[in-house]
DNA sequence: TATTTGACCAAGA
DNA sequence: ATCTTGGCCAAAT
């Protein structure tokens, strides 16, 4: 676990339920332009999958979406199955998805102000 | 060391 | 709305 990676997860933990953030926003807050690397961190390390009913979510990977409001990926991939899991988690928290995009994206976006 | 590969991004065509 | 292009960064090979 590299330092930057760890910081990324710590930061991600601060994203409140019902909001989402982006790879870019995370990277920016971390002081790097490596938004792409942030994707690597999500893909490689974090939990494969967190049950929908689990109240002890630690690192909410599902709250990270692409900067245009589209979903990005989940559980190491961007297949129908994994994305539907991601959608389920988000819907459960009050974030609705239509056509693989977050509804009212600007309002839901959490930018670490 | 050097190359390749992404859960990416922005700007053009 | 879709596709390409060039740029970005860290890990893995």
Short mmCIF file of N, CA and C (backbone and C1' of nucleotides) in Angstrom, two decimals:
data_model
loop_
_atom_site.label_atom_id
_atom_site.label_comp_id
_atom_site.label_asym_id
_atom_site.label_seq_id
_atom_site.Cartn_x
_atom_site.Cartn_y
_atom_site.Cartn_z
N UNK A 1 0.84 -1.20 0.00
CA UNK A 1 0.00 0.00 0.00
C UNK A 1 0.88 1.26 0.00
N UNK A 2 0.87 1.97 -1.09
CA UNK A 2 1.70 3.18 -1.17
C UNK A 2 1.01 4.34 -0.45
N UNK A 3 1.78 5.34 -0.07
CA UNK A 3 1.26 6.49 0.68
C UNK A 3 0.12 7.21 -0.05
N UNK A 4 0.35 7.47 -1.31
CA UNK A 4 -0.68 8.18 -2.07
C UNK A 4 -1.97 7.37 -2.12
N UNK A 5 -1.79 6.11 -2.26
CA UNK A 5 -2.91 5.21 -2.33
C UNK A 5 -3.72 5.29 -1.03
N UNK A 6 -3.00 5.26 0.05
CA UNK A 6 -3.63 5.32 1.35
C UNK A 6 -4.39 6.63 1.53
N UNK A 7 -3.76 7.70 1.13
CA UNK A 7 -4.40 9.01 1.25
C UNK A 7 -5.67 9.06 0.42
N UNK A 8 -5.59 8.41 -0.73
CA UNK A 8 -6.76 8.39 -1.60
C UNK A 8 -7.96 7.76 -0.90
N UNK A 9 -7.72 6.67 -0.24
CA UNK A 9 -8.81 5.99 0.46
C UNK A 9 -9.31 6.81 1.63
N UNK A 10 -8.40 7.42 2.35
CA UNK A 10 -8.81 8.26 3.48
C UNK A 10 -9.73 9.38 3.00
N UNK A 11 -9.33 9.96 1.90
CA UNK A 11 -10.11 11.05 1.34
C UNK A 11 -11.48 10.56 0.88
N UNK A 12 -11.47 9.45 0.26
CA UNK A 12 -12.72 8.88 -0.24
C UNK A 12 -13.71 8.60 0.89
N UNK A 13 -13.16 8.23 2.02
CA UNK A 13 -14.02 7.95 3.16
C UNK A 13 -14.81 9.16 3.62
N UNK A 14 -14.32 10.34 3.28
CA UNK A 14 -14.99 11.57 3.73
C UNK A 14 -16.17 11.94 2.85
N UNK A 15 -16.34 11.22 1.76
CA UNK A 15 -17.49 11.51 0.90
C UNK A 15 -18.76 11.00 1.57
N UNK A 16 -19.69 11.90 1.82
CA UNK A 16 -20.91 11.52 2.53
C UNK A 16 -21.85 10.65 1.71
N UNK A 17 -22.66 9.93 2.42
CA UNK A 17 -23.65 9.08 1.78
C UNK A 17 -24.62 9.93 0.97
N UNK A 18 -24.99 9.43 -0.17
CA UNK A 18 -25.92 10.18 -1.00
C UNK A 18 -25.24 11.17 -1.92
N UNK A 19 -23.91 11.25 -1.84
CA UNK A 19 -23.16 12.13 -2.73
C UNK A 19 -22.18 11.26 -3.52
N UNK A 20 -21.63 11.83 -4.57
CA UNK A 20 -20.62 11.11 -5.34
C UNK A 20 -19.43 12.03 -5.56
N UNK A 21 -18.32 11.47 -5.95
CA UNK A 21 -17.18 12.29 -6.31
C UNK A 21 -16.58 11.70 -7.58
N UNK A 22 -15.54 12.32 -8.07
CA UNK A 22 -14.95 11.85 -9.33
C UNK A 22 -13.47 11.54 -9.14
N UNK A 23 -12.93 10.81 -10.08
CA UNK A 23 -11.51 10.47 -10.06
C UNK A 23 -10.71 11.76 -10.10
N UNK A 24 -11.17 12.67 -10.88
CA UNK A 24 -10.48 13.95 -11.03
C UNK A 24 -10.47 14.75 -9.73
N UNK A 25 -11.64 14.85 -9.10
CA UNK A 25 -11.75 15.61 -7.86
C UNK A 25 -10.83 15.04 -6.79
N UNK A 26 -10.79 13.73 -6.70
CA UNK A 26 -9.93 13.08 -5.72
C UNK A 26 -8.47 13.45 -6.00
N UNK A 27 -8.07 13.27 -7.24
CA UNK A 27 -6.69 13.55 -7.61
C UNK A 27 -6.34 15.01 -7.33
N UNK A 28 -7.25 15.88 -7.68
CA UNK A 28 -6.99 17.31 -7.49
C UNK A 28 -6.78 17.63 -6.02
N UNK A 29 -7.64 17.09 -5.19
CA UNK A 29 -7.53 17.33 -3.76
C UNK A 29 -6.22 16.76 -3.22
N UNK A 30 -5.76 15.70 -3.82
CA UNK A 30 -4.52 15.07 -3.39
C UNK A 30 -3.30 15.80 -3.92
N UNK A 31 -3.54 16.81 -4.72
CA UNK A 31 -2.43 17.60 -5.23
C UNK A 31 -1.72 16.99 -6.41
N UNK A 32 -2.41 16.13 -7.14
CA UNK A 32 -1.80 15.52 -8.32
C UNK A 32 -2.74 15.62 -9.50
N UNK A 33 -2.20 15.51 -10.69
CA UNK A 33 -3.06 15.51 -11.85
C UNK A 33 -3.24 14.08 -12.33
N UNK A 34 -2.83 13.15 -11.51
CA UNK A 34 -2.92 11.76 -11.93
C UNK A 34 -4.26 11.14 -11.68
N UNK A 35 -5.28 11.73 -12.23
CA UNK A 35 -6.62 11.16 -12.04
C UNK A 35 -6.69 9.74 -12.57
N UNK A 36 -5.87 9.48 -13.51
CA UNK A 36 -5.89 8.15 -14.07
C UNK A 36 -5.33 7.12 -13.09
N UNK A 37 -4.36 7.55 -12.36
CA UNK A 37 -3.76 6.67 -11.36
C UNK A 37 -4.78 6.36 -10.27
N UNK A 38 -5.63 7.32 -9.98
CA UNK A 38 -6.67 7.10 -8.97
C UNK A 38 -7.53 5.91 -9.38
N UNK A 39 -7.79 5.82 -10.65
CA UNK A 39 -8.56 4.68 -11.16
C UNK A 39 -7.84 3.38 -10.85
N UNK A 40 -6.54 3.41 -10.97
CA UNK A 40 -5.74 2.22 -10.67
C UNK A 40 -5.94 1.81 -9.22
N UNK A 41 -5.94 2.78 -8.33
CA UNK A 41 -6.08 2.50 -6.91
C UNK A 41 -7.42 1.84 -6.64
N UNK A 42 -8.43 2.29 -7.31
CA UNK A 42 -9.75 1.72 -7.10
C UNK A 42 -9.79 0.29 -7.62
N UNK A 43 -9.20 0.12 -8.78
CA UNK A 43 -9.26 -1.17 -9.45
C UNK A 43 -8.48 -2.24 -8.71
N UNK A 44 -7.31 -1.88 -8.26
CA UNK A 44 -6.40 -2.83 -7.63
C UNK A 44 -6.74 -3.22 -6.20
N UNK A 45 -6.71 -2.29 -5.30
CA UNK A 45 -6.81 -2.61 -3.89
C UNK A 45 -8.13 -2.86 -3.23
N UNK A 46 -9.01 -1.89 -3.32
CA UNK A 46 -10.16 -1.89 -2.44
C UNK A 46 -10.95 -3.17 -2.52
N UNK A 47 -11.83 -3.30 -1.57
CA UNK A 47 -12.71 -4.44 -1.48
C UNK A 47 -13.33 -4.75 -2.80
N UNK A 48 -13.45 -6.01 -3.08
CA UNK A 48 -14.10 -6.43 -4.30
C UNK A 48 -15.51 -5.91 -4.33
N UNK A 49 -16.23 -6.25 -3.28
CA UNK A 49 -17.64 -5.87 -3.29
C UNK A 49 -18.18 -5.75 -1.88
N UNK A 50 -18.96 -4.75 -1.65
CA UNK A 50 -19.53 -4.53 -0.33
C UNK A 50 -21.04 -4.73 -0.43
N UNK A 51 -21.55 -5.59 0.39
CA UNK A 51 -22.99 -5.89 0.34
C UNK A 51 -23.84 -4.64 0.47
N UNK A 52 -24.94 -4.65 -0.23
CA UNK A 52 -25.82 -3.49 -0.26
C UNK A 52 -26.36 -3.13 1.12
N UNK A 53 -26.59 -4.14 1.93
CA UNK A 53 -27.20 -3.88 3.23
C UNK A 53 -26.16 -3.61 4.31
N UNK A 54 -24.91 -3.63 3.91
CA UNK A 54 -23.85 -3.45 4.89
C UNK A 54 -23.75 -1.99 5.34
N UNK A 55 -23.93 -1.78 6.64
CA UNK A 55 -23.90 -0.42 7.17
C UNK A 55 -22.50 0.02 7.53
N UNK A 56 -21.57 -0.91 7.47
CA UNK A 56 -20.21 -0.59 7.87
C UNK A 56 -19.28 -0.39 6.69
N UNK A 57 -19.80 0.25 5.69
CA UNK A 57 -18.98 0.53 4.52
C UNK A 57 -17.81 1.41 4.94
N UNK A 58 -16.63 1.00 4.56
CA UNK A 58 -15.44 1.75 4.95
C UNK A 58 -14.95 2.64 3.82
N UNK A 59 -14.64 2.04 2.71
CA UNK A 59 -14.20 2.83 1.57
C UNK A 59 -15.24 2.71 0.47
N UNK A 60 -16.05 3.73 0.32
CA UNK A 60 -17.17 3.70 -0.62
C UNK A 60 -16.75 3.87 -2.08
N UNK A 61 -16.15 2.85 -2.63
CA UNK A 61 -15.68 2.90 -4.01
C UNK A 61 -16.80 3.21 -4.99
N UNK A 62 -18.00 2.82 -4.62
CA UNK A 62 -19.12 3.01 -5.53
C UNK A 62 -19.51 4.47 -5.67
N UNK A 63 -18.99 5.34 -4.81
CA UNK A 63 -19.33 6.76 -4.91
C UNK A 63 -18.37 7.52 -5.82
N UNK A 64 -17.52 6.80 -6.49
CA UNK A 64 -16.60 7.44 -7.42
C UNK A 64 -17.06 7.22 -8.85
N UNK A 65 -17.33 8.31 -9.55
CA UNK A 65 -17.78 8.22 -10.94
C UNK A 65 -16.88 9.08 -11.82
N UNK A 66 -17.07 8.97 -13.12
CA UNK A 66 -16.26 9.76 -14.05
C UNK A 66 -16.75 11.20 -14.04
N UNK A 67 -15.94 12.11 -14.52
CA UNK A 67 -16.23 13.53 -14.41
C UNK A 67 -17.40 13.99 -15.27
N UNK A 68 -17.87 13.18 -16.16
CA UNK A 68 -19.03 13.55 -16.96
C UNK A 68 -20.30 12.94 -16.38
N UNK A 69 -20.18 12.36 -15.21
CA UNK A 69 -21.37 11.79 -14.57
C UNK A 69 -21.65 10.35 -14.96
N UNK A 70 -20.86 9.79 -15.84
CA UNK A 70 -21.05 8.39 -16.18
C UNK A 70 -20.40 7.54 -15.08
N UNK A 71 -20.69 6.26 -15.08
CA UNK A 71 -20.34 5.44 -13.93
C UNK A 71 -18.87 5.07 -13.74
N UNK A 72 -18.13 4.98 -14.80
CA UNK A 72 -16.77 4.50 -14.64
C UNK A 72 -16.84 3.00 -14.49
N UNK A 73 -16.17 2.44 -13.53
CA UNK A 73 -16.21 0.99 -13.37
C UNK A 73 -16.44 0.59 -11.94
N UNK A 74 -16.42 -0.71 -11.71
CA UNK A 74 -16.62 -1.21 -10.36
C UNK A 74 -16.15 -2.65 -10.28
N UNK A 75 -15.63 -3.03 -9.13
CA UNK A 75 -15.17 -4.38 -8.91
C UNK A 75 -14.19 -4.84 -9.99
N UNK A 76 -13.28 -4.00 -10.32
CA UNK A 76 -12.25 -4.37 -11.26
C UNK A 76 -12.63 -4.39 -12.72
N UNK A 77 -13.85 -3.99 -13.01
CA UNK A 77 -14.24 -4.01 -14.42
C UNK A 77 -15.35 -3.02 -14.70
N UNK A 78 -15.83 -3.02 -15.91
CA UNK A 78 -16.93 -2.13 -16.26
C UNK A 78 -17.96 -2.91 -17.07
N UNK A 79 -18.29 -4.06 -16.55
CA UNK A 79 -19.26 -4.93 -17.22
C UNK A 79 -20.66 -4.64 -16.71
N UNK A 80 -21.64 -5.21 -17.35
CA UNK A 80 -23.03 -5.00 -16.95
C UNK A 80 -23.25 -5.42 -15.50
N UNK A 81 -22.71 -6.57 -15.17
CA UNK A 81 -22.92 -7.09 -13.82
C UNK A 81 -22.33 -6.18 -12.76
N UNK A 82 -21.08 -5.83 -12.93
CA UNK A 82 -20.44 -5.01 -11.91
C UNK A 82 -21.10 -3.64 -11.82
N UNK A 83 -21.44 -3.08 -12.96
CA UNK A 83 -22.05 -1.76 -12.94
C UNK A 83 -23.42 -1.79 -12.28
N UNK A 84 -24.15 -2.88 -12.48
CA UNK A 84 -25.47 -2.96 -11.86
C UNK A 84 -25.33 -3.00 -10.35
N UNK A 85 -24.27 -3.61 -9.87
CA UNK A 85 -24.00 -3.62 -8.43
C UNK A 85 -23.79 -2.19 -7.95
N UNK A 86 -22.98 -1.49 -8.69
CA UNK A 86 -22.66 -0.11 -8.34
C UNK A 86 -23.93 0.73 -8.31
N UNK A 87 -24.75 0.55 -9.32
CA UNK A 87 -26.00 1.29 -9.40
C UNK A 87 -26.89 0.99 -8.20
N UNK A 88 -26.96 -0.30 -7.86
CA UNK A 88 -27.79 -0.70 -6.73
C UNK A 88 -27.37 0.01 -5.45
N UNK A 89 -26.07 0.06 -5.22
CA UNK A 89 -25.56 0.73 -4.03
C UNK A 89 -25.91 2.21 -4.03
N UNK A 90 -25.74 2.84 -5.16
CA UNK A 90 -26.01 4.26 -5.25
C UNK A 90 -27.49 4.56 -5.09
N UNK A 91 -28.30 3.79 -5.75
CA UNK A 91 -29.75 3.98 -5.66
C UNK A 91 -30.19 3.88 -4.21
N UNK A 92 -29.60 2.92 -3.55
CA UNK A 92 -29.93 2.69 -2.15
C UNK A 92 -29.59 3.91 -1.28
N UNK A 93 -28.64 4.68 -1.73
CA UNK A 93 -28.24 5.85 -0.96
C UNK A 93 -28.92 7.12 -1.45
N UNK A 94 -29.77 6.97 -2.43
CA UNK A 94 -30.52 8.13 -2.90
C UNK A 94 -29.95 8.80 -4.13
N UNK A 95 -29.00 8.12 -4.77
CA UNK A 95 -28.44 8.67 -6.01
C UNK A 95 -29.01 7.86 -7.16
N UNK A 96 -29.82 8.48 -7.99
CA UNK A 96 -30.42 7.73 -9.08
C UNK A 96 -29.59 7.78 -10.34
N UNK A 97 -29.69 6.73 -11.11
CA UNK A 97 -28.90 6.58 -12.33
C UNK A 97 -29.83 6.33 -13.50
N UNK A 98 -29.60 7.04 -14.59
CA UNK A 98 -30.37 6.82 -15.80
C UNK A 98 -29.41 6.79 -16.98
N UNK A 99 -29.53 5.76 -17.80
CA UNK A 99 -28.65 5.62 -18.95
C UNK A 99 -27.19 5.68 -18.53
N UNK A 100 -26.88 4.96 -17.46
CA UNK A 100 -25.50 4.91 -16.98
C UNK A 100 -24.94 6.26 -16.56
N UNK A 101 -25.84 7.17 -16.19
CA UNK A 101 -25.36 8.47 -15.74
C UNK A 101 -26.05 8.90 -14.46
N UNK A 102 -25.35 9.65 -13.64
CA UNK A 102 -25.91 10.14 -12.39
C UNK A 102 -26.90 11.27 -12.68
N UNK A 103 -28.08 11.15 -12.10
CA UNK A 103 -29.08 12.20 -12.28
C UNK A 103 -28.76 13.38 -11.36
N UNK A 104 -28.90 14.60 -11.88
CA UNK A 104 -28.55 15.81 -11.12
C UNK A 104 -27.11 15.74 -10.66
N UNK A 105 -26.27 15.34 -11.55
CA UNK A 105 -24.86 15.15 -11.23
C UNK A 105 -24.20 16.34 -10.52
N UNK A 106 -24.34 17.55 -11.02
CA UNK A 106 -23.67 18.70 -10.38
C UNK A 106 -24.05 18.86 -8.92
N UNK A 107 -25.31 18.59 -8.60
CA UNK A 107 -25.76 18.76 -7.22
C UNK A 107 -25.26 17.64 -6.32
N UNK A 108 -25.13 16.48 -6.87
CA UNK A 108 -24.68 15.33 -6.09
C UNK A 108 -23.17 15.30 -5.92
N UNK A 109 -22.49 15.97 -6.81
CA UNK A 109 -21.03 15.93 -6.80
C UNK A 109 -20.43 16.54 -5.54
N UNK A 110 -19.50 15.83 -4.96
CA UNK A 110 -18.81 16.28 -3.76
C UNK A 110 -17.38 16.62 -4.14
N UNK A 111 -17.00 17.88 -3.96
CA UNK A 111 -15.69 18.32 -4.47
C UNK A 111 -14.66 18.68 -3.40
N UNK A 112 -14.94 18.38 -2.15
CA UNK A 112 -13.98 18.64 -1.08
C UNK A 112 -13.68 20.12 -0.89
N UNK A 113 -14.67 20.92 -0.95
CA UNK A 113 -14.47 22.36 -0.74
C UNK A 113 -13.99 22.57 0.66
P DT B 1 18.40 4.27 -12.99
"O5'" DT B 1 17.75 3.54 -14.20
"C5'" DT B 1 17.45 4.29 -15.29
"C4'" DT B 1 17.39 3.45 -16.53
"C3'" DT B 1 16.28 4.00 -17.43
"O3'" DT B 1 16.81 4.09 -18.74
"C1'" DT B 1 15.93 1.69 -16.95
P DA B 2 15.95 4.79 -19.84
"O5'" DA B 2 14.84 3.73 -20.29
"C5'" DA B 2 15.25 2.61 -21.03
"C4'" DA B 2 14.04 1.87 -21.56
"C3'" DA B 2 12.95 2.79 -22.11
"O3'" DA B 2 12.42 2.15 -23.24
"C1'" DA B 2 12.06 1.47 -20.39
P DT B 3 11.54 2.89 -24.32
"O5'" DT B 3 10.18 2.08 -24.22
"C5'" DT B 3 10.30 0.86 -23.59
"C4'" DT B 3 9.09 -0.01 -23.66
"C3'" DT B 3 7.83 0.56 -24.28
"O3'" DT B 3 7.12 -0.52 -24.88
"C1'" DT B 3 7.47 0.18 -21.98
P DT B 4 5.73 -0.35 -25.62
"O5'" DT B 4 4.69 -0.75 -24.48
"C5'" DT B 4 4.73 -2.07 -23.99
"C4'" DT B 4 3.60 -2.28 -23.01
"C3'" DT B 4 2.23 -1.79 -23.50
"O3'" DT B 4 1.29 -2.81 -23.22
"C1'" DT B 4 2.74 -0.82 -21.41
P DT B 5 -0.15 -2.79 -23.85
"O5'" DT B 5 -1.03 -2.43 -22.58
"C5'" DT B 5 -0.88 -3.24 -21.43
"C4'" DT B 5 -1.56 -2.59 -20.25
"C3'" DT B 5 -2.94 -1.99 -20.58
"O3'" DT B 5 -3.83 -2.38 -19.57
"C1'" DT B 5 -1.62 -0.45 -19.43
P DG B 6 -5.36 -2.66 -19.86
"O5'" DG B 6 -5.87 -1.20 -20.21
"C5'" DG B 6 -7.01 -0.61 -19.62
"C4'" DG B 6 -6.88 -0.49 -18.12
"C3'" DG B 6 -7.92 0.45 -17.52
"O3'" DG B 6 -8.21 0.09 -16.19
"C1'" DG B 6 -5.76 1.42 -17.32
P DA B 7 -9.38 -0.77 -15.75
"O5'" DA B 7 -10.60 0.15 -15.30
"C5'" DA B 7 -11.58 0.64 -16.15
"C4'" DA B 7 -12.35 1.71 -15.42
"C3'" DA B 7 -11.52 2.89 -14.94
"O3'" DA B 7 -12.23 4.07 -15.15
"C1'" DA B 7 -12.70 1.97 -13.12
P DC B 8 -12.05 4.83 -16.55
"O5'" DC B 8 -11.16 6.08 -16.17
"C5'" DC B 8 -11.02 6.56 -14.85
"C4'" DC B 8 -10.52 7.98 -14.94
"C3'" DC B 8 -11.51 8.94 -15.60
"O3'" DC B 8 -11.55 10.17 -14.90
"C1'" DC B 8 -9.47 8.99 -16.76
P DC B 9 -12.62 11.25 -15.40
"O5'" DC B 9 -11.76 12.17 -16.37
"C5'" DC B 9 -10.67 12.87 -15.84
"C4'" DC B 9 -10.24 13.98 -16.76
"C3'" DC B 9 -11.37 14.78 -17.41
"O3'" DC B 9 -11.03 16.14 -17.42
"C1'" DC B 9 -9.97 13.90 -19.08
P DA B 10 -12.16 17.26 -17.60
"O5'" DA B 10 -11.66 18.03 -18.91
"C5'" DA B 10 -10.30 18.32 -19.02
"C4'" DA B 10 -10.00 18.76 -20.44
"C3'" DA B 10 -11.13 19.55 -21.08
"O3'" DA B 10 -10.58 20.71 -21.67
"C1'" DA B 10 -10.58 17.68 -22.43
P DA B 11 -11.53 21.75 -22.41
"O5'" DA B 11 -11.02 21.55 -23.91
"C5'" DA B 11 -9.65 21.32 -24.15
"C4'" DA B 11 -9.46 20.91 -25.60
"C3'" DA B 11 -10.35 21.66 -26.57
"O3'" DA B 11 -9.64 21.88 -27.77
"C1'" DA B 11 -10.74 19.38 -26.79
P DG B 12 -10.16 23.10 -28.74
"O5'" DG B 12 -10.15 22.35 -30.14
"C5'" DG B 12 -10.63 21.05 -30.19
"C4'" DG B 12 -10.11 20.33 -31.39
"C3'" DG B 12 -10.83 20.73 -32.68
"O3'" DG B 12 -10.08 20.34 -33.83
"C1'" DG B 12 -11.61 18.64 -31.88
P DA B 13 -10.68 20.77 -35.28
"O5'" DA B 13 -11.36 19.45 -35.83
"C5'" DA B 13 -10.66 18.20 -35.77
"C4'" DA B 13 -11.47 17.12 -36.46
"C3'" DA B 13 -12.36 17.62 -37.59
"O3'" DA B 13 -12.49 16.62 -38.58
"C1'" DA B 13 -13.71 16.70 -35.91
P DA C 1 -25.82 13.32 -25.63
"O5'" DA C 1 -25.95 13.14 -27.23
"C5'" DA C 1 -26.77 12.20 -27.89
"C4'" DA C 1 -25.99 11.45 -28.92
"C3'" DA C 1 -24.85 10.66 -28.31
"O3'" DA C 1 -24.76 9.35 -28.86
"C1'" DA C 1 -24.02 12.19 -29.92
P DT C 2 -24.01 8.26 -28.08
"O5'" DT C 2 -22.68 8.10 -28.95
"C5'" DT C 2 -22.80 7.63 -30.26
"C4'" DT C 2 -21.54 7.90 -31.04
"C3'" DT C 2 -20.30 7.18 -30.49
"O3'" DT C 2 -19.82 6.32 -31.51
"C1'" DT C 2 -19.81 9.42 -31.07
P DC C 3 -18.69 5.25 -31.19
"O5'" DC C 3 -17.35 5.97 -31.67
"C5'" DC C 3 -17.18 6.26 -33.03
"C4'" DC C 3 -15.93 7.08 -33.25
"C3'" DC C 3 -14.68 6.50 -32.59
"O3'" DC C 3 -13.71 6.22 -33.59
"C1'" DC C 3 -14.89 8.84 -32.18
P DT C 4 -12.29 5.59 -33.17
"O5'" DT C 4 -11.40 6.90 -33.07
"C5'" DT C 4 -11.25 7.69 -34.21
"C4'" DT C 4 -10.33 8.87 -33.97
"C3'" DT C 4 -8.95 8.49 -33.45
"O3'" DT C 4 -7.99 9.10 -34.29
"C1'" DT C 4 -9.93 10.18 -32.09
P DT C 5 -6.45 9.04 -33.96
"O5'" DT C 5 -6.29 10.23 -32.92
"C5'" DT C 5 -6.50 11.57 -33.38
"C4'" DT C 5 -5.81 12.51 -32.42
"C3'" DT C 5 -4.46 11.98 -31.92
"O3'" DT C 5 -3.50 13.02 -31.93
"C1'" DT C 5 -5.90 12.38 -30.09
P DG C 6 -1.95 12.63 -31.71
"O5'" DG C 6 -1.69 13.41 -30.34
"C5'" DG C 6 -2.21 14.72 -30.18
"C4'" DG C 6 -2.16 15.08 -28.70
"C3'" DG C 6 -0.86 14.63 -28.03
"O3'" DG C 6 -0.41 15.68 -27.20
"C1'" DG C 6 -2.71 13.77 -26.87
P DG C 7 0.93 15.52 -26.40
"O5'" DG C 7 0.38 15.47 -24.91
"C5'" DG C 7 -0.52 16.48 -24.46
"C4'" DG C 7 -1.04 16.10 -23.09
"C3'" DG C 7 0.07 15.56 -22.16
"O3'" DG C 7 0.08 16.28 -20.95
"C1'" DG C 7 -1.83 14.16 -22.15
P DC C 8 1.42 16.07 -20.01
"O5'" DC C 8 0.81 15.46 -18.67
"C5'" DC C 8 -0.45 15.79 -18.21
"C4'" DC C 8 -1.00 14.75 -17.25
"C3'" DC C 8 0.05 13.97 -16.49
"O3'" DC C 8 0.19 14.52 -15.19
"C1'" DC C 8 -1.67 12.53 -17.38
P DC C 9 1.57 14.26 -14.44
"O5'" DC C 9 1.27 12.90 -13.67
"C5'" DC C 9 0.20 12.86 -12.75
"C4'" DC C 9 0.02 11.43 -12.30
"C3'" DC C 9 1.30 10.80 -11.77
"O3'" DC C 9 1.10 10.42 -10.42
"C1'" DC C 9 0.19 9.35 -13.31
P DA C 10 2.34 9.99 -9.52
"O5'" DA C 10 2.08 8.43 -9.41
"C5'" DA C 10 0.93 7.99 -8.72
"C4'" DA C 10 0.72 6.52 -8.95
"C3'" DA C 10 1.84 5.64 -8.42
"O3'" DA C 10 1.24 4.51 -7.82
"C1'" DA C 10 1.49 5.19 -10.71
P DA C 11 2.07 3.63 -6.79
"O5'" DA C 11 1.75 2.17 -7.33
"C5'" DA C 11 1.48 2.07 -8.70
"C4'" DA C 11 0.94 0.72 -9.06
"C3'" DA C 11 1.81 -0.43 -8.63
"O3'" DA C 11 1.06 -1.62 -8.66
"C1'" DA C 11 2.13 0.05 -10.92
P DA C 12 1.83 -3.02 -8.30
"O5'" DA C 12 1.97 -3.67 -9.74
"C5'" DA C 12 0.86 -3.66 -10.63
"C4'" DA C 12 1.23 -4.31 -11.95
"C3'" DA C 12 2.13 -5.55 -11.81
"O3'" DA C 12 1.76 -6.47 -12.81
"C1'" DA C 12 3.23 -3.91 -13.07
P DT C 13 2.40 -7.97 -12.79
"O5'" DT C 13 3.35 -7.94 -14.06
"C5'" DT C 13 2.87 -7.28 -15.22
"C4'" DT C 13 3.95 -7.20 -16.27
"C3'" DT C 13 4.97 -8.32 -16.25
"O3'" DT C 13 5.14 -8.77 -17.58
"C1'" DT C 13 6.07 -6.24 -16.30
#
